[in-house]
């Protein structure tokens, strides 16, 4: 069976259990030598900006069997990785300037709509991670349940529907330590960092959590929560670039 973007994103739990939510490197040729050890894990070089960054801040692509550029969001597909910063401008530059082919030294083709495809795949992957957390007993939905988890210090990720009423979201975000829903609160010795994600609609959250309507939800600490935070940060950066 050929390698497709769908194959690359079908199993969001793959690579979700490392401390950073990132998958193990598939090809050692992907690695970037650095003068200093990387405290945040392996480094990769963006083929568009040439910046060296932690791989959690980049997107991995590989060459498909038909010489097409395939997103590898799980970091599991075989072959040499082609890395691009999780930034819409960088990704569009890589497509426009045919940088995938130059980096691979092979006649690769990148779809003009690759950035939109990655946004779709990342969005689906995040929602599937939320669904996996629900099935694993690591997620709750509803204002009162989320509020109770916050009181007990069980929340690692606070999910708020982007189209939900502002009042309830503001109250829970304040309890989580975030002055604004779009900002992540600074951690303290008493209160660990809680990521606040508001990228999905109430209908999308409801579908992921098996409910009729969800404005507020939360995930407890674990590999699924860490993977969600990593992928949501990538998704947010790509969406922000589209809106600028």
Tab-separated table of N, CA and C in Angstrom, residues 175-243:
chain	number	residue	atom	x	y	z
A	175	UNK	N	-9.069	30.568	36.983
A	175	UNK	CA	-8.774	29.548	37.990
A	175	UNK	C	-7.553	28.728	37.579
A	176	UNK	N	-7.374	28.558	36.280
A	176	UNK	CA	-6.206	27.828	35.783
A	176	UNK	C	-4.944	28.668	35.869
A	177	UNK	N	-5.120	29.978	36.091
A	177	UNK	CA	-3.961	30.856	36.216
A	177	UNK	C	-3.673	31.658	34.975
A	178	UNK	N	-4.578	31.630	33.992
A	178	UNK	CA	-4.357	32.366	32.751
A	178	UNK	C	-5.176	33.647	32.751
A	179	UNK	N	-4.539	34.828	32.641
A	179	UNK	CA	-5.293	36.060	32.600
A	179	UNK	C	-6.133	36.200	31.332
A	180	UNK	N	-5.678	35.557	30.252
A	180	UNK	CA	-6.430	35.560	28.994
A	180	UNK	C	-6.453	34.128	28.471
A	181	UNK	N	-7.540	33.781	27.827
A	181	UNK	CA	-7.717	32.392	27.392
A	181	UNK	C	-6.657	31.964	26.389
A	182	UNK	N	-6.068	32.911	25.640
A	182	UNK	CA	-5.105	32.549	24.614
A	182	UNK	C	-3.688	32.420	25.157
A	183	UNK	N	-3.493	32.716	26.441
A	183	UNK	CA	-2.153	32.661	27.014
A	183	UNK	C	-2.017	31.483	27.965
A	184	UNK	N	-0.816	30.943	28.019
A	184	UNK	CA	-0.539	29.845	28.943
A	184	UNK	C	0.007	30.433	30.233
A	185	UNK	N	-0.544	30.074	31.380
A	185	UNK	CA	-0.076	30.638	32.632
A	185	UNK	C	1.336	30.197	32.975
A	186	UNK	N	2.054	31.060	33.670
A	186	UNK	CA	3.402	30.709	34.111
A	186	UNK	C	3.314	29.716	35.263
A	187	UNK	N	4.160	28.698	35.277
A	187	UNK	CA	4.106	27.722	36.361
A	187	UNK	C	4.706	28.285	37.640
A	188	UNK	N	4.265	27.777	38.752
A	188	UNK	CA	4.862	28.104	40.041
A	188	UNK	C	5.125	26.799	40.769
A	189	UNK	N	5.804	26.888	41.907
A	189	UNK	CA	6.087	25.679	42.672
A	189	UNK	C	4.800	25.017	43.130
A	190	UNK	N	3.787	25.863	43.439
A	190	UNK	CA	2.525	25.324	43.940
A	190	UNK	C	1.586	24.924	42.810
A	191	UNK	N	1.662	25.647	41.695
A	191	UNK	CA	0.716	25.410	40.600
A	191	UNK	C	1.484	25.125	39.309
A	192	UNK	N	1.494	23.868	38.832
A	192	UNK	CA	2.207	23.553	37.599
A	192	UNK	C	1.528	24.205	36.395
A	193	UNK	N	2.251	24.229	35.307
A	193	UNK	CA	1.736	24.846	34.085
A	193	UNK	C	0.476	24.132	33.599
A	194	UNK	N	-0.532	24.909	33.256
A	194	UNK	CA	-1.748	24.373	32.636
A	194	UNK	C	-1.852	24.996	31.254
A	195	UNK	N	-1.872	24.167	30.224
A	195	UNK	CA	-2.021	24.666	28.861
A	195	UNK	C	-3.491	24.936	28.587
A	196	UNK	N	-3.790	26.069	27.984
A	196	UNK	CA	-5.159	26.437	27.642
A	196	UNK	C	-5.293	26.446	26.123
A	197	UNK	N	-6.178	25.610	25.605
A	197	UNK	CA	-6.348	25.460	24.157
A	197	UNK	C	-7.769	25.835	23.763
A	198	UNK	N	-7.888	26.793	22.847
A	198	UNK	CA	-9.221	27.222	22.398
A	198	UNK	C	-9.308	27.244	20.870
A	199	UNK	N	-8.848	26.166	20.260
A	199	UNK	CA	-8.776	26.098	18.801
A	199	UNK	C	-9.977	25.425	18.151
A	200	UNK	N	-10.839	24.789	18.954
A	200	UNK	CA	-11.894	23.955	18.392
A	200	UNK	C	-13.274	24.454	18.805
A	201	UNK	N	-14.259	24.191	17.953
A	201	UNK	CA	-15.624	24.600	18.242
A	201	UNK	C	-16.255	23.660	19.260
A	202	UNK	N	-17.394	24.084	19.812
A	202	UNK	CA	-18.127	23.239	20.757
A	202	UNK	C	-18.561	21.941	20.089
A	203	UNK	N	-18.928	22.009	18.822
A	203	UNK	CA	-19.351	20.803	18.100
A	203	UNK	C	-18.179	19.849	17.907
A	204	UNK	N	-17.002	20.377	17.595
A	204	UNK	CA	-15.829	19.523	17.408
A	204	UNK	C	-15.428	18.844	18.718
A	205	UNK	N	-15.441	19.605	19.818
A	205	UNK	CA	-15.111	19.016	21.115
A	205	UNK	C	-16.151	17.967	21.509
A	206	UNK	N	-17.416	18.260	21.242
A	206	UNK	CA	-18.484	17.310	21.579
A	206	UNK	C	-18.300	16.005	20.825
A	207	UNK	N	-17.959	16.097	19.553
A	207	UNK	CA	-17.764	14.889	18.755
A	207	UNK	C	-16.584	14.073	19.287
A	208	UNK	N	-15.499	14.755	19.638
A	208	UNK	CA	-14.314	14.058	20.147
A	208	UNK	C	-14.579	13.398	21.494
A	209	UNK	N	-15.437	14.018	22.308
A	209	UNK	CA	-15.674	13.542	23.669
A	209	UNK	C	-16.952	12.727	23.808
A	210	UNK	N	-17.642	12.483	22.699
A	210	UNK	CA	-18.846	11.662	22.739
A	210	UNK	C	-19.988	12.307	23.494
A	211	UNK	N	-20.105	13.619	23.373
A	211	UNK	CA	-21.164	14.362	24.063
A	211	UNK	C	-21.977	15.144	23.043
A	212	UNK	N	-23.126	15.673	23.478
A	212	UNK	CA	-23.957	16.470	22.567
A	212	UNK	C	-23.438	17.886	22.420
A	213	UNK	N	-22.879	18.438	23.486
A	213	UNK	CA	-22.405	19.824	23.428
A	213	UNK	C	-21.315	19.995	24.486
A	214	UNK	N	-20.143	20.516	24.082
A	214	UNK	CA	-19.031	20.707	25.022
A	214	UNK	C	-18.396	22.075	24.805
A	215	UNK	N	-18.408	22.885	25.847
A	215	UNK	CA	-17.704	24.171	25.819
A	215	UNK	C	-16.427	24.088	26.642
A	216	UNK	N	-16.492	23.354	27.770
A	216	UNK	CA	-15.348	23.230	28.671
A	216	UNK	C	-14.961	21.762	28.812
A	217	UNK	N	-13.668	21.484	28.726
A	217	UNK	CA	-13.169	20.127	28.942
A	217	UNK	C	-11.755	20.225	29.490
A	218	UNK	N	-11.250	19.104	29.973
A	218	UNK	CA	-9.899	19.104	30.542
A	218	UNK	C	-9.271	17.730	30.398
A	219	UNK	N	-7.952	17.724	30.285
A	219	UNK	CA	-7.170	16.493	30.270
A	219	UNK	C	-6.246	16.486	31.469
A	220	UNK	N	-6.046	15.302	32.040
A	220	UNK	CA	-5.085	15.151	33.125
A	220	UNK	C	-3.695	14.914	32.542
A	221	UNK	N	-2.687	14.988	33.402
A	221	UNK	CA	-1.305	14.818	32.973
A	221	UNK	C	-1.080	13.420	32.403
A	222	UNK	N	-0.256	13.347	31.366
A	222	UNK	CA	0.059	12.068	30.746
A	222	UNK	C	0.573	12.268	29.331
A	223	UNK	N	0.945	11.175	28.690
A	223	UNK	CA	1.485	11.251	27.345
A	223	UNK	C	0.524	11.846	26.339
A	224	UNK	N	-0.770	11.541	26.466
A	224	UNK	CA	-1.750	12.087	25.524
A	224	UNK	C	-1.869	13.602	25.676
A	225	UNK	N	-1.867	14.096	26.904
A	225	UNK	CA	-1.936	15.536	27.135
A	225	UNK	C	-0.698	16.226	26.572
A	226	UNK	N	0.468	15.632	26.770
A	226	UNK	CA	1.695	16.243	26.261
A	226	UNK	C	1.710	16.257	24.733
A	227	UNK	N	1.258	15.167	24.122
A	227	UNK	CA	1.190	15.124	22.663
A	227	UNK	C	0.210	16.165	22.136
A	228	UNK	N	-0.922	16.330	22.831
A	228	UNK	CA	-1.916	17.322	22.413
A	228	UNK	C	-1.337	18.734	22.480
A	229	UNK	N	-0.626	19.046	23.535
A	229	UNK	CA	-0.035	20.377	23.670
A	229	UNK	C	0.948	20.650	22.536
A	230	UNK	N	1.773	19.659	22.203
A	230	UNK	CA	2.740	19.820	21.117
A	230	UNK	C	2.049	20.063	19.783
A	231	UNK	N	1.061	19.224	19.458
A	231	UNK	CA	0.379	19.350	18.166
A	231	UNK	C	-0.500	20.594	18.106
A	232	UNK	N	-1.115	20.965	19.226
A	232	UNK	CA	-1.940	22.169	19.244
A	232	UNK	C	-1.088	23.415	19.048
A	233	UNK	N	0.125	23.414	19.583
A	233	UNK	CA	1.020	24.561	19.383
A	233	UNK	C	1.394	24.693	17.912
A	234	UNK	N	1.652	23.566	17.252
A	234	UNK	CA	1.949	23.603	15.820
A	234	UNK	C	0.741	24.108	15.034
A	235	UNK	N	-0.426	23.584	15.371
A	235	UNK	CA	-1.657	23.986	14.691
A	235	UNK	C	-1.927	25.468	14.872
A	236	UNK	N	-1.778	25.957	16.098
A	236	UNK	CA	-2.032	27.370	16.371
A	236	UNK	C	-1.103	28.261	15.564
A	237	UNK	N	0.169	27.869	15.439
A	237	UNK	CA	1.123	28.666	14.679
A	237	UNK	C	0.742	28.726	13.203
A	238	UNK	N	0.272	27.598	12.647
A	238	UNK	CA	-0.125	27.579	11.235
A	238	UNK	C	-1.390	28.405	11.007
A	239	UNK	N	-2.341	28.325	11.958
A	239	UNK	CA	-3.565	29.111	11.824
A	239	UNK	C	-3.274	30.597	11.946
A	240	UNK	N	-2.391	30.955	12.885
A	240	UNK	CA	-2.038	32.356	13.070
A	240	UNK	C	-1.405	32.929	11.820
A	241	UNK	N	-0.563	32.140	11.150
A	241	UNK	CA	0.052	32.599	9.921
A	241	UNK	C	-0.960	32.817	8.814
A	242	UNK	N	-2.016	32.011	8.793
A	242	UNK	CA	-3.068	32.163	7.793
A	242	UNK	C	-3.884	33.439	8.025
A	243	UNK	N	-4.040	33.815	9.307
A	243	UNK	CA	-4.855	34.974	9.654
A	243	UNK	C	-4.101	36.284	9.530
